[in-house]
Amino acid sequence: FDLDYNYTAGKLTSVSSSDNSLAYAVEYNGAQISKITRTVNEGGMVEVLVSNLTYSGNTLTEVNGTKTDSGIQTGSFKTTYTYTSGKPNQAKTQIFLPGSTNLLSTLTSNLQYSGNNLSSWEFKVEPVSSPPVVIPSVTVTTAFSNYDSNPNPFHTLPLAFTLTNCNFEIETE
């Protein structure tokens, strides 16, 4: 499928797939993204992720949100971000049971750079479990290299949009 990125007055306002399986609605408070609603439709099962963004100055620091499946809230989440030299180096998402602070799992992206290029992405899933059923954590590390000199079209997307979705673009739940 194709993805269409739609802009209004120079701001990304929505993303939609040609097969209607994926859509994003992007809202702003001034120049900053304040809310992103991600809708995934897979065979009639609709998952909606609503993300509310918090900034310190112009830096995205936290995202809080909810997840619903076919209209029923199945969880909430909180993502915090840390930066080194102005670049994001970690996005840590805690997923909770609906309406509670009971932790279900933690998703962590650790990022490393070579200049302005991403050189390593470590993604870790840590489910919360207790004996007798213990679910181990899973870590996937990806190295990036051999960048060409062509402009990357994803650099045209707002950083807050990319960061808000980085731990949810991998199907882990």
GROMACS .gro file of C-alpha atoms in nm:
model
  173
    1PHE     CA    1   0.000   0.000   0.000
    2ASP     CA    2   0.093   0.364  -0.042
    3LEU     CA    3   0.106   0.623   0.235
    4ASP     CA    4  -0.020   0.976   0.175
    5TYR     CA    5   0.126   1.250   0.397
    6ASN     CA    6  -0.106   1.551   0.407
    7TYR     CA    7   0.006   1.901   0.504
    8THR     CA    8  -0.194   2.214   0.581
    9ALA     CA    9  -0.012   2.549   0.602
   10GLY     CA   10   0.320   2.363   0.616
   11LYS     CA   11   0.219   2.131   0.902
   12LEU     CA   12   0.169   1.754   0.883
   13THR     CA   13  -0.202   1.706   0.961
   14SER     CA   14  -0.273   1.348   0.856
   15VAL     CA   15  -0.130   1.030   0.712
   16SER     CA   16  -0.343   0.768   0.538
   17SER     CA   17  -0.278   0.440   0.362
   18SER     CA   18  -0.421   0.360   0.020
   19ASP     CA   19  -0.587   0.044   0.156
   20ASN     CA   20  -0.738   0.225   0.460
   21SER     CA   21  -0.550   0.000   0.703
   22LEU     CA   22  -0.357   0.285   0.869
   23ALA     CA   23  -0.435   0.648   0.945
   24TYR     CA   24  -0.294   0.925   1.162
   25ALA     CA   25  -0.464   1.249   1.262
   26VAL     CA   26  -0.223   1.515   1.389
   27GLU     CA   27  -0.334   1.814   1.601
   28TYR     CA   28  -0.131   2.120   1.699
   29ASN     CA   29  -0.106   2.377   1.975
   30GLY     CA   30   0.065   2.661   1.791
   31ALA     CA   31   0.366   2.517   1.611
   32GLN     CA   32   0.394   2.203   1.827
   33ILE     CA   33   0.213   1.872   1.778
   34SER     CA   34  -0.018   1.828   2.076
   35LYS     CA   35  -0.208   1.509   1.988
   36ILE     CA   36  -0.170   1.217   1.748
   37THR     CA   37  -0.444   0.963   1.688
   38ARG     CA   38  -0.323   0.646   1.515
   39THR     CA   39  -0.587   0.409   1.376
   40VAL     CA   40  -0.503   0.061   1.249
   41ASN     CA   41  -0.772  -0.145   1.077
   42GLU     CA   42  -0.678  -0.510   1.032
   43GLY     CA   43  -0.959  -0.728   0.904
   44GLY     CA   44  -1.230  -0.530   1.081
   45MET     CA   45  -1.043  -0.515   1.414
   46VAL     CA   46  -0.978  -0.146   1.481
   47GLU     CA   47  -0.697  -0.039   1.714
   48VAL     CA   48  -0.681   0.328   1.813
   49LEU     CA   49  -0.383   0.481   1.989
   50VAL     CA   50  -0.435   0.837   2.120
   51SER     CA   51  -0.113   1.017   2.217
   52ASN     CA   52  -0.100   1.349   2.406
   53LEU     CA   53   0.240   1.518   2.381
   54THR     CA   54   0.422   1.723   2.648
   55TYR     CA   55   0.719   1.951   2.583
   56SER     CA   56   0.985   2.133   2.779
   57GLY     CA   57   1.037   2.439   2.562
   58ASN     CA   58   1.066   2.294   2.211
   59THR     CA   59   1.180   1.947   2.325
   60LEU     CA   60   0.936   1.655   2.341
   61THR     CA   61   0.971   1.506   2.689
   62GLU     CA   62   0.666   1.286   2.746
   63VAL     CA   63   0.368   1.127   2.575
   64ASN     CA   64   0.066   0.991   2.761
   65GLY     CA   65  -0.212   0.804   2.593
   66THR     CA   66  -0.464   0.527   2.563
   67LYS     CA   67  -0.513   0.222   2.344
   68THR     CA   68  -0.853   0.090   2.242
   69ASP     CA   69  -0.934  -0.225   2.048
   70SER     CA   70  -1.271  -0.229   1.869
   71GLY     CA   71  -1.396   0.049   2.097
   72ILE     CA   72  -1.284  -0.106   2.429
   73GLN     CA   73  -0.996   0.053   2.620
   74THR     CA   74  -0.728  -0.214   2.660
   75GLY     CA   75  -0.452  -0.005   2.812
   76SER     CA   76  -0.279   0.322   2.869
   77PHE     CA   77   0.082   0.422   2.822
   78LYS     CA   78   0.347   0.674   2.914
   79THR     CA   79   0.659   0.738   2.705
   80THR     CA   80   0.953   0.943   2.830
   81TYR     CA   81   1.242   1.067   2.616
   82THR     CA   82   1.604   1.144   2.695
   83TYR     CA   83   1.848   1.333   2.474
   84THR     CA   84   2.224   1.358   2.426
   85SER     CA   85   2.365   1.660   2.240
   86GLY     CA   86   2.013   1.751   2.128
   87LYS     CA   87   1.943   1.410   1.970
   88PRO     CA   88   1.699   1.157   2.116
   89ASN     CA   89   1.889   0.864   2.264
   90GLN     CA   90   1.607   0.682   2.442
   91ALA     CA   91   1.230   0.642   2.418
   92LYS     CA   92   1.090   0.437   2.707
   93THR     CA   93   0.724   0.336   2.702
   94GLN     CA   94   0.542   0.185   2.998
   95ILE     CA   95   0.214   0.011   2.915
   96PHE     CA   96  -0.048  -0.019   3.189
   97LEU     CA   97  -0.374  -0.206   3.241
   98PRO     CA   98  -0.673   0.014   3.157
   99GLY     CA   99  -0.757   0.264   3.431
  100SER     CA  100  -0.474   0.153   3.660
  101THR     CA  101  -0.104   0.186   3.734
  102ASN     CA  102  -0.046  -0.191   3.701
  103LEU     CA  103   0.244  -0.224   3.459
  104LEU     CA  104   0.201  -0.476   3.174
  105SER     CA  105   0.525  -0.420   2.985
  106THR     CA  106   0.801  -0.177   2.901
  107LEU     CA  107   0.919  -0.097   2.547
  108THR     CA  108   1.256   0.076   2.517
  109SER     CA  109   1.431   0.214   2.210
  110ASN     CA  110   1.797   0.304   2.262
  111LEU     CA  111   1.941   0.509   1.976
  112GLN     CA  112   2.302   0.581   1.877
  113TYR     CA  113   2.431   0.810   1.604
  114SER     CA  114   2.723   0.854   1.369
  115GLY     CA  115   2.713   1.226   1.296
  116ASN     CA  116   2.351   1.302   1.208
  117ASN     CA  117   2.279   0.946   1.095
  118LEU     CA  118   2.124   0.678   1.313
  119SER     CA  119   2.387   0.404   1.353
  120SER     CA  120   2.226   0.168   1.604
  121TRP     CA  121   1.874   0.101   1.733
  122GLU     CA  122   1.824  -0.137   2.022
  123PHE     CA  123   1.457  -0.222   2.083
  124LYS     CA  124   1.372  -0.411   2.401
  125VAL     CA  125   1.037  -0.557   2.513
  126GLU     CA  126   1.013  -0.636   2.883
  127PRO     CA  127   0.682  -0.802   2.977
  128VAL     CA  128   0.583  -0.808   3.344
  129SER     CA  129   0.527  -1.164   3.458
  130SER     CA  130   0.559  -1.371   3.770
  131PRO     CA  131   0.611  -1.741   3.843
  132PRO     CA  132   0.502  -1.996   3.749
  133VAL     CA  133   0.473  -1.832   3.404
  134VAL     CA  134   0.776  -1.613   3.336
  135ILE     CA  135   0.794  -1.434   3.003
  136PRO     CA  136   1.150  -1.337   2.909
  137SER     CA  137   1.242  -1.001   2.764
  138VAL     CA  138   1.329  -0.973   2.395
  139THR     CA  139   1.595  -0.742   2.252
  140VAL     CA  140   1.648  -0.666   1.885
  141THR     CA  141   1.954  -0.464   1.780
  142THR     CA  142   1.978  -0.314   1.433
  143ALA     CA  143   2.288  -0.147   1.289
  144PHE     CA  144   2.263   0.115   1.014
  145SER     CA  145   2.548   0.213   0.783
  146ASN     CA  146   2.652   0.294   0.427
  147TYR     CA  147   2.437   0.605   0.401
  148ASP     CA  148   2.425   0.766   0.059
  149SER     CA  149   2.422   1.140  -0.004
  150ASN     CA  150   2.055   1.155  -0.107
  151PRO     CA  151   1.813   1.343   0.119
  152ASN     CA  152   1.603   1.120   0.346
  153PRO     CA  153   1.232   1.198   0.293
  154PHE     CA  154   1.157   1.100   0.655
  155HIS     CA  155   1.360   1.405   0.765
  156THR     CA  156   1.068   1.615   0.636
  157LEU     CA  157   0.843   1.464   0.905
  158PRO     CA  158   0.825   1.642   1.242
  159LEU     CA  159   1.060   1.480   1.496
  160ALA     CA  160   0.778   1.467   1.754
  161PHE     CA  161   0.567   1.261   1.509
  162THR     CA  162   0.849   1.011   1.454
  163LEU     CA  163   0.938   0.983   1.824
  164THR     CA  164   0.577   0.944   1.938
  165ASN     CA  165   0.532   0.640   1.717
  166CYS     CA  166   0.875   0.475   1.732
  167ASN     CA  167   0.785   0.214   1.997
  168PHE     CA  168   0.449   0.133   1.840
  169GLU     CA  169   0.549   0.081   1.477
  170ILE     CA  170   0.682  -0.264   1.565
  171GLU     CA  171   0.398  -0.505   1.638
  172THR     CA  172   0.483  -0.615   1.992
  173GLU     CA  173   0.154  -0.654   2.167
   0.00000   0.00000   0.00000
